[in-house]
Amino acid sequence: MPKATSDAKLLIQSLGKAYAATPTNLKIIDLYMVFAVATALIQVVYMGVVGSFPFNSFLSGILSCIGTAVLAVCLRIQVNKDNKEFKDLPPERAFADFVLCNLVLHLVIMNFLG
Amino acid sequence: MAGGLPALATLILLVAAVAPLSSAVRPVSDAHRSTSAELFAASPDGSFGDLERTYEAVRTFQILGVEKDKSLTCKLAATKLAPLSSSPAKDLFHAVRISGVLRCGVDSSVYDDVAARLKAVIKETDSLLELYYSVGGLLSVKEQGHDIVLPDSDSTFHAIKALSQSDGRWRYDTNSAESSTFAAGLALEALAGVVSLAGADVDPSMIGVVKNDIVKLFDTIKSYDDGAFYFDEKHVDATEYKGPITTSASVVRGVTSFANVASGKLNIPGEKILGLAKFFLGIGLPGSAKDCFNQIESLSFLENNRAFIPLVLSLPSKVFSLTSKDQLKVEVTTVFGSAAPPLRVNLVQVLGSDSKVISTENKELQFDLDSNVHYLDISPLKIDVGKYSLVFEISLQEPEHETIYATGGRNTETIFVTGLIKVGKAEIGISDNDAETESVQKIDLHKDTSVFLSANHLQKLRLSFQLSTPLGNTFKPHQVFLKLKHESKVEHLFVVPVKARQFKIVLDFLGLVEKFYYLSGKYDLELAVGDAAMENSFLGALGHLELDLPEAPEKAPRPPAQAVDPFSEFGPKKEISHIFRSPEKRPPKELSLAFTCLTLLPSVGFLIGLVRLGVNLKNFPSLPAPAAFASLFHAGIGAVLLLYVLFWVKLDLFTTLKYLSFLGVFLIFVGHRALSYLSSTSTKQKTA
C-alpha cells in the first residue's frame, strides 16, 4: 500500500538523520561491527559452496568474526555516554577490556584453526 | 549275604541320592614311578634339596620301589645326627627318618644321644611343631630297633591335646589364635606316636576324646562333584597357604596313624575315605615334588589302614568298538593296583547323553581271576554308537569286609562306543528351477565316485543320503560338509542339514552367484562326514561340476587371493586389501583463492569507512613519555598478533603461551600507563 512504503521511507530517513547525530567513536565501533559481520557472512557463503570440510576451520573463522563483533557491542555499550549504567566507567578501561578479550579470543581461535 | 543286602541297599540309597559324576581315576602305575624319578633330582652331595625334601624323595622312592644309591644320603643324615651337630629337633626328625627308610645302620650310641636330646625337647616345649618333630623322631628311632620309652607320656598327650579346638582343628601353640587343619594332621600323628611310645597304656577315655575330634575334623571335609573328598584350610593366609593336597595328606597321615594304634573303629564313613583316595588318584601325575610325595605317601597309608581300605573302580579302556565286539572291562583294585577281596560288580544303569536312561537291567559282570578283571559282553544291551554313562554297583561278598573296605557303592563311568556307519541311498543330480526335470544319479559313497555334472546359474544341485548306525538307527554326525573347489583353488563349504532320516542339501546357484565370485568353470565336489563315534569318517571325492555363471559386474567382490602354498609357513601371505577412508572432496584452488580475496574485502571497506568518518590521530599523546608508552602499546598488540600468526604457522601451544606470558605482562604494564595517561587527560578536558 502506498502509505506503508512511504511510511517505511520516512522511517528510514528519520533513522538515518538520528544516526548522523551519534558521536564519531560510536560510529567507528559500528563500522567495525559491520566489517566483522560481513566477513562472517562471506565465510558462510563459501562454506555453502564448497561444503563444511574442515569443519573446525570454518567454526573458528565464524566464531572469530562473531566474537569480535560481540566484544565491539560490549565496548559500544560501555563507552556510550547516554548509558546511565556505565556512567562511572572510564572509556579507556572499557577499551582495555576490549583489547584483552579480543587477544584471548584470537588465541583460542588460532588454536582451533588447525 | 542276606544280612548284607539290606545294609547295602540303604547304603546304595544314600549314595544314589548324591549320585556322583563319572570319575577318571586309575591306580598308581609305572607312570608315577617315572614321574617321581623326574621330579626328585639328586644333587651331587646325595641330597635332593633341603633335608625335608631329601626325606620326601627317599620315602617316595621306597614306596614306589625305585632303587637309588643311598650311601651319600646316609652320610648326609649321619652328619646331622652326630652328637656335636646341635641340630634342631626338626633336622633330627628328618635325619632319623631318612636313616630309617634307607636302613643306614646308625650306631646305637648316636641314637641314644639323639633320643636324649629329643626327650629334652619334649619336656621343655609346648609348641605343636616341636612336639611333633621330637615324638616322630623318637618313634622312628624305636622302629629302627632301639628300645625307647617315653616317660610321662600322659602329660605329653595332654600337651598336644590341649591345643585342639572345638571344630576338630588344632592350633600350633598356645599363643596363636588361628587353628589349622594341617596342624590337626600333625597333632594326630604325634598323638599316635605318643601312644606307641608310652610305657603303660594311655587312658582310653583320652583316646575316645581324640576319636571324637577326628569325627569333628571330618565334618569340615570338602568335596568335588565327582565324589572326591579333600581337606582345605578355613582361612587362607597367603604366606602360609599349603593347598588342599598338602593339607589332605597331613590329615590322612594323622588319621591313619591314629587308627592303627587306637583300639576299636573310628566313626568315620567309608565314603569319605574312598573320596580321599579318589582325590589323590585324581591328581594323576603330579607336577611338583611335594605334591608327588604327598600323593604317594597318602595313598600308601590308605592302602593299608585300620579305618577303611578304599577300593577304586577303573576302566582300562574307555572306548569300545561295536565292530570288533569289544567287551566291557572293569577293574576293582586298591589304590596301588593290588587285588581286591572277593566282590561282585553289577552294571545297573546305562545313561545316554542328557542323562537319558537307556537301560536299567541289572547285569552282573563276570570275573576273570587271571587278569583280575570283571568283564561283560555289551552287545545284548543293544547300545548304539555314542557317549554313555555306565553306573556300576560294587558289592562285597564277605559281610565282615564291609567294615574293612570302602567301595562307595555306586560308581559312574563315561564310555564311548564307536562303530561303522553305513551310508546309503545316496543320490546326486541337477534340477531346473521348476523342479520338474530332474536328473539324479545313484552313487555309492563307500568309495570315491566320479560323477560329471554340468549346470548353469539357473539350476540347482541336489545331494541326499542316509546314515545309519550298526543297529540301524539314523546317525547324526558332528560334521557333514559338502565342499566345492574351483580350479583356481577357491573353496566353498556347505553344511548338509538333516530332516527326518535323510541328509539333503540343495544348492540353488542363482542365490550363490555372488558367493562364488562369479567364477565359472570346473568345480571339484567333495563330501566330508565325521564324528568321534564313527570308525569310518571319510572325506570322499564325489566328482566334478562344470558350472556356468554369468559375467561378473564391475563392482563384484574379487575372490580372495589364494596362498602360494597352503602348507608353507614362510611364503608370502594373502594380500590384505585395506579400506581407506576416501579423502574429502576439496574445492578447486581458484575458487578458494577467489573467496580469500572476497573475505579481505570487508576489511578494505572498513578502512575506507574510517577515512570517510574522518578518523585522525589527534588524541595521540604529544609528550614524549606518554607517546612512547602509547606507541609501545600498539607495538605490543601488533607483536601479540604476530605471535598468533606464528602459532598458526609453526609454533605449538606451549611455546606460544610462554611468549604470550612475557608479551602479556609487558602489554599490561605499557597499556595501563598509556590508557591511564589518556584518561587523566580526558578528565582534565572534561573538568576544564
PDB file of N, CA, C and O in Angstrom, chain B residues 559-619:
ATOM      1  N   PRO B 559      37.547 -62.721  -5.691  1.00  0.00           N
ATOM      2  CA  PRO B 559      37.807 -63.835  -4.773  1.00  0.00           C
ATOM      3  C   PRO B 559      39.101 -63.559  -4.016  1.00  0.00           C
ATOM      4  O   PRO B 559      39.995 -62.913  -4.551  1.00  0.00           O
ATOM      5  N   PRO B 560      39.204 -64.036  -2.800  1.00  0.00           N
ATOM      6  CA  PRO B 560      40.434 -63.775  -2.049  1.00  0.00           C
ATOM      7  C   PRO B 560      41.610 -64.468  -2.715  1.00  0.00           C
ATOM      8  O   PRO B 560      41.475 -65.564  -3.234  1.00  0.00           O
ATOM      9  N   ALA B 561      42.758 -63.840  -2.701  1.00  0.00           N
ATOM     10  CA  ALA B 561      43.948 -64.430  -3.322  1.00  0.00           C
ATOM     11  C   ALA B 561      44.344 -65.671  -2.538  1.00  0.00           C
ATOM     12  O   ALA B 561      44.385 -65.649  -1.316  1.00  0.00           O
ATOM     13  N   GLN B 562      44.594 -66.747  -3.242  1.00  0.00           N
ATOM     14  CA  GLN B 562      44.920 -67.993  -2.561  1.00  0.00           C
ATOM     15  C   GLN B 562      46.380 -67.993  -2.135  1.00  0.00           C
ATOM     16  O   GLN B 562      47.215 -67.354  -2.748  1.00  0.00           O
ATOM     17  N   ALA B 563      46.704 -68.685  -1.106  1.00  0.00           N
ATOM     18  CA  ALA B 563      48.088 -68.779  -0.639  1.00  0.00           C
ATOM     19  C   ALA B 563      48.927 -69.492  -1.684  1.00  0.00           C
ATOM     20  O   ALA B 563      48.443 -70.356  -2.405  1.00  0.00           O
ATOM     21  N   VAL B 564      50.174 -69.093  -1.740  1.00  0.00           N
ATOM     22  CA  VAL B 564      51.076 -69.718  -2.719  1.00  0.00           C
ATOM     23  C   VAL B 564      51.134 -71.220  -2.468  1.00  0.00           C
ATOM     24  O   VAL B 564      50.988 -72.037  -3.353  1.00  0.00           O
ATOM     25  N   ASP B 565      51.379 -71.571  -1.231  1.00  0.00           N
ATOM     26  CA  ASP B 565      51.370 -72.978  -0.855  1.00  0.00           C
ATOM     27  C   ASP B 565      50.730 -73.033   0.528  1.00  0.00           C
ATOM     28  O   ASP B 565      51.284 -72.509   1.474  1.00  0.00           O
ATOM     29  N   PRO B 566      49.556 -73.613   0.646  1.00  0.00           N
ATOM     30  CA  PRO B 566      48.851 -73.541   1.933  1.00  0.00           C
ATOM     31  C   PRO B 566      49.660 -74.103   3.083  1.00  0.00           C
ATOM     32  O   PRO B 566      49.420 -73.760   4.223  1.00  0.00           O
ATOM     33  N   PHE B 567      50.600 -74.958   2.812  1.00  0.00           N
ATOM     34  CA  PHE B 567      51.331 -75.565   3.912  1.00  0.00           C
ATOM     35  C   PHE B 567      52.635 -74.855   4.221  1.00  0.00           C
ATOM     36  O   PHE B 567      53.325 -75.212   5.137  1.00  0.00           O
ATOM     37  N   SER B 568      53.006 -73.882   3.405  1.00  0.00           N
ATOM     38  CA  SER B 568      54.286 -73.238   3.690  1.00  0.00           C
ATOM     39  C   SER B 568      54.081 -72.134   4.707  1.00  0.00           C
ATOM     40  O   SER B 568      53.219 -71.286   4.560  1.00  0.00           O
ATOM     41  N   GLU B 569      54.848 -72.152   5.744  1.00  0.00           N
ATOM     42  CA  GLU B 569      54.692 -71.172   6.817  1.00  0.00           C
ATOM     43  C   GLU B 569      55.316 -69.844   6.461  1.00  0.00           C
ATOM     44  O   GLU B 569      54.917 -68.817   6.959  1.00  0.00           O
ATOM     45  N   PHE B 570      56.340 -69.864   5.612  1.00  0.00           N
ATOM     46  CA  PHE B 570      57.117 -68.639   5.427  1.00  0.00           C
ATOM     47  C   PHE B 570      56.938 -68.034   4.048  1.00  0.00           C
ATOM     48  O   PHE B 570      57.610 -67.106   3.712  1.00  0.00           O
ATOM     49  N   GLY B 571      56.035 -68.580   3.288  1.00  0.00           N
ATOM     50  CA  GLY B 571      55.814 -67.998   1.969  1.00  0.00           C
ATOM     51  C   GLY B 571      55.007 -66.723   2.092  1.00  0.00           C
ATOM     52  O   GLY B 571      54.578 -66.338   3.167  1.00  0.00           O
ATOM     53  N   PRO B 572      54.777 -66.081   0.972  1.00  0.00           N
ATOM     54  CA  PRO B 572      54.012 -64.833   1.022  1.00  0.00           C
ATOM     55  C   PRO B 572      52.585 -65.123   1.466  1.00  0.00           C
ATOM     56  O   PRO B 572      51.954 -66.075   1.043  1.00  0.00           O
ATOM     57  N   LYS B 573      52.075 -64.256   2.316  1.00  0.00           N
ATOM     58  CA  LYS B 573      50.729 -64.461   2.833  1.00  0.00           C
ATOM     59  C   LYS B 573      49.727 -63.819   1.887  1.00  0.00           C
ATOM     60  O   LYS B 573      50.091 -63.070   0.984  1.00  0.00           O
ATOM     61  N   LYS B 574      48.470 -64.075   2.167  1.00  0.00           N
ATOM     62  CA  LYS B 574      47.418 -63.459   1.350  1.00  0.00           C
ATOM     63  C   LYS B 574      47.506 -61.949   1.466  1.00  0.00           C
ATOM     64  O   LYS B 574      47.730 -61.415   2.550  1.00  0.00           O
ATOM     65  N   GLU B 575      47.298 -61.283   0.341  1.00  0.00           N
ATOM     66  CA  GLU B 575      47.415 -59.834   0.394  1.00  0.00           C
ATOM     67  C   GLU B 575      46.184 -59.255   1.090  1.00  0.00           C
ATOM     68  O   GLU B 575      45.062 -59.619   0.804  1.00  0.00           O
ATOM     69  N   ILE B 576      46.429 -58.341   1.984  1.00  0.00           N
ATOM     70  CA  ILE B 576      45.326 -57.734   2.718  1.00  0.00           C
ATOM     71  C   ILE B 576      44.951 -56.460   1.991  1.00  0.00           C
ATOM     72  O   ILE B 576      45.797 -55.611   1.752  1.00  0.00           O
ATOM     73  N   SER B 577      43.689 -56.343   1.621  1.00  0.00           N
ATOM     74  CA  SER B 577      43.298 -55.092   0.961  1.00  0.00           C
ATOM     75  C   SER B 577      42.699 -54.188   2.033  1.00  0.00           C
ATOM     76  O   SER B 577      41.653 -54.463   2.595  1.00  0.00           O
ATOM     77  N   HIS B 578      43.427 -53.110   2.309  1.00  0.00           N
ATOM     78  CA  HIS B 578      42.943 -52.180   3.317  1.00  0.00           C
ATOM     79  C   HIS B 578      41.869 -51.299   2.709  1.00  0.00           C
ATOM     80  O   HIS B 578      41.909 -50.972   1.538  1.00  0.00           O
ATOM     81  N   ILE B 579      40.958 -50.921   3.517  1.00  0.00           N
ATOM     82  CA  ILE B 579      39.923 -49.992   3.052  1.00  0.00           C
ATOM     83  C   ILE B 579      40.217 -48.659   3.701  1.00  0.00           C
ATOM     84  O   ILE B 579      40.124 -48.514   4.912  1.00  0.00           O
ATOM     85  N   PHE B 580      40.636 -47.702   2.891  1.00  0.00           N
ATOM     86  CA  PHE B 580      40.933 -46.393   3.441  1.00  0.00           C
ATOM     87  C   PHE B 580      39.716 -45.508   3.318  1.00  0.00           C
ATOM     88  O   PHE B 580      38.908 -45.656   2.421  1.00  0.00           O
ATOM     89  N   ARG B 581      39.671 -44.547   4.208  1.00  0.00           N
ATOM     90  CA  ARG B 581      38.584 -43.586   4.122  1.00  0.00           C
ATOM     91  C   ARG B 581      38.831 -42.742   2.895  1.00  0.00           C
ATOM     92  O   ARG B 581      39.919 -42.206   2.715  1.00  0.00           O
ATOM     93  N   SER B 582      37.843 -42.606   2.049  1.00  0.00           N
ATOM     94  CA  SER B 582      38.077 -41.797   0.845  1.00  0.00           C
ATOM     95  C   SER B 582      38.247 -40.344   1.266  1.00  0.00           C
ATOM     96  O   SER B 582      37.475 -39.828   2.070  1.00  0.00           O
ATOM     97  N   PRO B 583      39.281 -39.663   0.766  1.00  0.00           N
ATOM     98  CA  PRO B 583      39.522 -38.293   1.218  1.00  0.00           C
ATOM     99  C   PRO B 583      38.380 -37.377   0.780  1.00  0.00           C
ATOM    100  O   PRO B 583      37.723 -37.606  -0.218  1.00  0.00           O
ATOM    101  N   GLU B 584      38.200 -36.335   1.579  1.00  0.00           N
ATOM    102  CA  GLU B 584      37.110 -35.400   1.278  1.00  0.00           C
ATOM    103  C   GLU B 584      37.380 -34.677  -0.035  1.00  0.00           C
ATOM    104  O   GLU B 584      38.518 -34.425  -0.386  1.00  0.00           O
ATOM    105  N   LYS B 585      36.308 -34.298  -0.687  1.00  0.00           N
ATOM    106  CA  LYS B 585      36.468 -33.546  -1.923  1.00  0.00           C
ATOM    107  C   LYS B 585      36.812 -32.105  -1.565  1.00  0.00           C
ATOM    108  O   LYS B 585      36.114 -31.472  -0.783  1.00  0.00           O
ATOM    109  N   ARG B 586      37.939 -31.615  -2.121  1.00  0.00           N
ATOM    110  CA  ARG B 586      38.327 -30.235  -1.833  1.00  0.00           C
ATOM    111  C   ARG B 586      37.904 -29.363  -3.012  1.00  0.00           C
ATOM    112  O   ARG B 586      37.893 -29.816  -4.149  1.00  0.00           O
ATOM    113  N   PRO B 587      37.623 -28.122  -2.724  1.00  0.00           N
ATOM    114  CA  PRO B 587      37.209 -27.242  -3.823  1.00  0.00           C
ATOM    115  C   PRO B 587      38.413 -26.914  -4.721  1.00  0.00           C
ATOM    116  O   PRO B 587      39.554 -27.032  -4.284  1.00  0.00           O
ATOM    117  N   PRO B 588      38.134 -26.475  -5.910  1.00  0.00           N
ATOM    118  CA  PRO B 588      39.263 -26.106  -6.791  1.00  0.00           C
ATOM    119  C   PRO B 588      40.011 -24.894  -6.223  1.00  0.00           C
ATOM    120  O   PRO B 588      39.435 -24.044  -5.548  1.00  0.00           O
ATOM    121  N   LYS B 589      41.302 -24.852  -6.548  1.00  0.00           N
ATOM    122  CA  LYS B 589      42.164 -23.854  -5.908  1.00  0.00           C
ATOM    123  C   LYS B 589      41.717 -22.434  -6.228  1.00  0.00           C
ATOM    124  O   LYS B 589      41.756 -21.554  -5.401  1.00  0.00           O
ATOM    125  N   GLU B 590      41.258 -22.228  -7.490  1.00  0.00           N
ATOM    126  CA  GLU B 590      40.895 -20.871  -7.914  1.00  0.00           C
ATOM    127  C   GLU B 590      39.743 -20.353  -7.087  1.00  0.00           C
ATOM    128  O   GLU B 590      39.713 -19.181  -6.684  1.00  0.00           O
ATOM    129  N   LEU B 591      38.787 -21.249  -6.815  1.00  0.00           N
ATOM    130  CA  LEU B 591      37.621 -20.840  -6.035  1.00  0.00           C
ATOM    131  C   LEU B 591      38.040 -20.405  -4.644  1.00  0.00           C
ATOM    132  O   LEU B 591      37.591 -19.375  -4.116  1.00  0.00           O
ATOM    133  N   SER B 592      38.943 -21.184  -4.042  1.00  0.00           N
ATOM    134  CA  SER B 592      39.391 -20.831  -2.692  1.00  0.00           C
ATOM    135  C   SER B 592      40.114 -19.494  -2.697  1.00  0.00           C
ATOM    136  O   SER B 592      39.891 -18.654  -1.822  1.00  0.00           O
ATOM    137  N   LEU B 593      40.961 -19.284  -3.696  1.00  0.00           N
ATOM    138  CA  LEU B 593      41.687 -18.015  -3.750  1.00  0.00           C
ATOM    139  C   LEU B 593      40.716 -16.861  -3.930  1.00  0.00           C
ATOM    140  O   LEU B 593      40.843 -15.806  -3.299  1.00  0.00           O
ATOM    141  N   ALA B 594      39.713 -17.074  -4.786  1.00  0.00           N
ATOM    142  CA  ALA B 594      38.735 -16.007  -5.031  1.00  0.00           C
ATOM    143  C   ALA B 594      38.040 -15.634  -3.729  1.00  0.00           C
ATOM    144  O   ALA B 594      37.882 -14.442  -3.404  1.00  0.00           O
ATOM    145  N   PHE B 595      37.669 -16.654  -2.981  1.00  0.00           N
ATOM    146  CA  PHE B 595      36.968 -16.360  -1.727  1.00  0.00           C
ATOM    147  C   PHE B 595      37.875 -15.733  -0.688  1.00  0.00           C
ATOM    148  O   PHE B 595      37.423 -14.967   0.175  1.00  0.00           O
ATOM    149  N   THR B 596      39.171 -16.080  -0.726  1.00  0.00           N
ATOM    150  CA  THR B 596      40.091 -15.434   0.214  1.00  0.00           C
ATOM    151  C   THR B 596      40.111 -13.933  -0.043  1.00  0.00           C
ATOM    152  O   THR B 596      40.029 -13.110   0.884  1.00  0.00           O
ATOM    153  N   CYS B 597      40.206 -13.569  -1.350  1.00  0.00           N
ATOM    154  CA  CYS B 597      40.201 -12.138  -1.683  1.00  0.00           C
ATOM    155  C   CYS B 597      38.891 -11.490  -1.266  1.00  0.00           C
ATOM    156  O   CYS B 597      38.877 -10.393  -0.681  1.00  0.00           O
ATOM    157  N   LEU B 598      37.812 -12.243  -1.477  1.00  0.00           N
ATOM    158  CA  LEU B 598      36.493 -11.722  -1.120  1.00  0.00           C
ATOM    159  C   LEU B 598      36.387 -11.460   0.377  1.00  0.00           C
ATOM    160  O   LEU B 598      35.767 -10.488   0.810  1.00  0.00           O
ATOM    161  N   THR B 599      37.040 -12.345   1.166  1.00  0.00           N
ATOM    162  CA  THR B 599      36.981 -12.178   2.626  1.00  0.00           C
ATOM    163  C   THR B 599      37.757 -10.943   3.055  1.00  0.00           C
ATOM    164  O   THR B 599      37.415 -10.283   4.047  1.00  0.00           O
ATOM    165  N   LEU B 600      38.810 -10.651   2.323  1.00  0.00           N
ATOM    166  CA  LEU B 600      39.602  -9.486   2.716  1.00  0.00           C
ATOM    167  C   LEU B 600      38.920  -8.164   2.324  1.00  0.00           C
ATOM    168  O   LEU B 600      39.284  -7.094   2.831  1.00  0.00           O
ATOM    169  N   LEU B 601      37.926  -8.214   1.447  1.00  0.00           N
ATOM    170  CA  LEU B 601      37.236  -7.000   1.010  1.00  0.00           C
ATOM    171  C   LEU B 601      36.606  -6.197   2.156  1.00  0.00           C
ATOM    172  O   LEU B 601      36.783  -4.973   2.212  1.00  0.00           O
ATOM    173  N   PRO B 602      35.879  -6.857   3.072  1.00  0.00           N
ATOM    174  CA  PRO B 602      35.264  -6.046   4.144  1.00  0.00           C
ATOM    175  C   PRO B 602      36.294  -5.237   4.942  1.00  0.00           C
ATOM    176  O   PRO B 602      35.997  -4.141   5.407  1.00  0.00           O
ATOM    177  N   SER B 603      37.497  -5.787   5.108  1.00  0.00           N
ATOM    178  CA  SER B 603      38.486  -5.007   5.856  1.00  0.00           C
ATOM    179  C   SER B 603      38.877  -3.760   5.084  1.00  0.00           C
ATOM    180  O   SER B 603      39.062  -2.678   5.669  1.00  0.00           O
ATOM    181  N   VAL B 604      38.953  -3.919   3.774  1.00  0.00           N
ATOM    182  CA  VAL B 604      39.236  -2.735   2.942  1.00  0.00           C
ATOM    183  C   VAL B 604      38.099  -1.731   3.090  1.00  0.00           C
ATOM    184  O   VAL B 604      38.340  -0.524   3.276  1.00  0.00           O
ATOM    185  N   GLY B 605      36.880  -2.267   3.062  1.00  0.00           N
ATOM    186  CA  GLY B 605      35.724  -1.401   3.236  1.00  0.00           C
ATOM    187  C   GLY B 605      35.765  -0.677   4.574  1.00  0.00           C
ATOM    188  O   GLY B 605      35.415   0.513   4.690  1.00  0.00           O
ATOM    189  N   PHE B 606      36.251  -1.396   5.609  1.00  0.00           N
ATOM    190  CA  PHE B 606      36.362  -0.812   6.950  1.00  0.00           C
ATOM    191  C   PHE B 606      37.313   0.375   6.931  1.00  0.00           C
ATOM    192  O   PHE B 606      37.025   1.445   7.471  1.00  0.00           O
ATOM    193  N   LEU B 607      38.457   0.182   6.269  1.00  0.00           N
ATOM    194  CA  LEU B 607      39.442   1.256   6.233  1.00  0.00           C
ATOM    195  C   LEU B 607      38.873   2.480   5.495  1.00  0.00           C
ATOM    196  O   LEU B 607      39.043   3.625   5.927  1.00  0.00           O
ATOM    197  N   ILE B 608      38.202   2.191   4.357  1.00  0.00           N
ATOM    198  CA  ILE B 608      37.619   3.299   3.588  1.00  0.00           C
ATOM    199  C   ILE B 608      36.591   4.044   4.444  1.00  0.00           C
ATOM    200  O   ILE B 608      36.574   5.285   4.501  1.00  0.00           O
ATOM    201  N   GLY B 609      35.791   3.274   5.165  1.00  0.00           N
ATOM    202  CA  GLY B 609      34.782   3.878   6.026  1.00  0.00           C
ATOM    203  C   GLY B 609      35.405   4.743   7.112  1.00  0.00           C
ATOM    204  O   GLY B 609      34.908   5.831   7.453  1.00  0.00           O
ATOM    205  N   LEU B 610      36.519   4.249   7.658  1.00  0.00           N
ATOM    206  CA  LEU B 610      37.211   5.026   8.695  1.00  0.00           C
ATOM    207  C   LEU B 610      37.651   6.373   8.136  1.00  0.00           C
ATOM    208  O   LEU B 610      37.503   7.427   8.768  1.00  0.00           O
ATOM    209  N   VAL B 611      38.219   6.337   6.921  1.00  0.00           N
ATOM    210  CA  VAL B 611      38.689   7.578   6.300  1.00  0.00           C
ATOM    211  C   VAL B 611      37.499   8.511   6.101  1.00  0.00           C
ATOM    212  O   VAL B 611      37.580   9.706   6.388  1.00  0.00           O
ATOM    213  N   ARG B 612      36.374   7.899   5.641  1.00  0.00           N
ATOM    214  CA  ARG B 612      35.170   8.721   5.388  1.00  0.00           C
ATOM    215  C   ARG B 612      34.681   9.382   6.664  1.00  0.00           C
ATOM    216  O   ARG B 612      34.193  10.505   6.678  1.00  0.00           O
ATOM    217  N   LEU B 613      34.823   8.659   7.796  1.00  0.00           N
ATOM    218  CA  LEU B 613      34.351   9.227   9.057  1.00  0.00           C
ATOM    219  C   LEU B 613      35.271  10.322   9.575  1.00  0.00           C
ATOM    220  O   LEU B 613      34.943  11.024  10.525  1.00  0.00           O
ATOM    221  N   GLY B 614      36.399  10.402   9.024  1.00  0.00           N
ATOM    222  CA  GLY B 614      37.306  11.441   9.448  1.00  0.00           C
ATOM    223  C   GLY B 614      38.107  11.036  10.667  1.00  0.00           C
ATOM    224  O   GLY B 614      38.289  11.814  11.603  1.00  0.00           O
ATOM    225  N   VAL B 615      38.587   9.826  10.627  1.00  0.00           N
ATOM    226  CA  VAL B 615      39.398   9.367  11.757  1.00  0.00           C
ATOM    227  C   VAL B 615      40.739  10.065  11.739  1.00  0.00           C
ATOM    228  O   VAL B 615      41.363  10.236  10.697  1.00  0.00           O
ATOM    229  N   ASN B 616      41.203  10.509  12.896  1.00  0.00           N
ATOM    230  CA  ASN B 616      42.512  11.147  12.951  1.00  0.00           C
ATOM    231  C   ASN B 616      43.237  10.661  14.186  1.00  0.00           C
ATOM    232  O   ASN B 616      42.689   9.987  15.041  1.00  0.00           O
ATOM    233  N   LEU B 617      44.496  11.052  14.241  1.00  0.00           N
ATOM    234  CA  LEU B 617      45.299  10.619  15.381  1.00  0.00           C
ATOM    235  C   LEU B 617      45.533  11.785  16.322  1.00  0.00           C
ATOM    236  O   LEU B 617      46.593  11.919  16.931  1.00  0.00           O
ATOM    237  N   LYS B 618      44.553  12.691  16.449  1.00  0.00           N
ATOM    238  CA  LYS B 618      44.791  13.904  17.233  1.00  0.00           C
ATOM    239  C   LYS B 618      44.989  13.583  18.690  1.00  0.00           C
ATOM    240  O   LYS B 618      45.693  14.289  19.400  1.00  0.00           O
ATOM    241  N   ASN B 619      44.324  12.577  19.116  1.00  0.00           N
ATOM    242  CA  ASN B 619      44.385  12.311  20.539  1.00  0.00           C
ATOM    243  C   ASN B 619      45.659  11.591  20.960  1.00  0.00           C
ATOM    244  O   ASN B 619      45.835  11.236  22.113  1.00  0.00           O
TER     245      ASN B 619
END
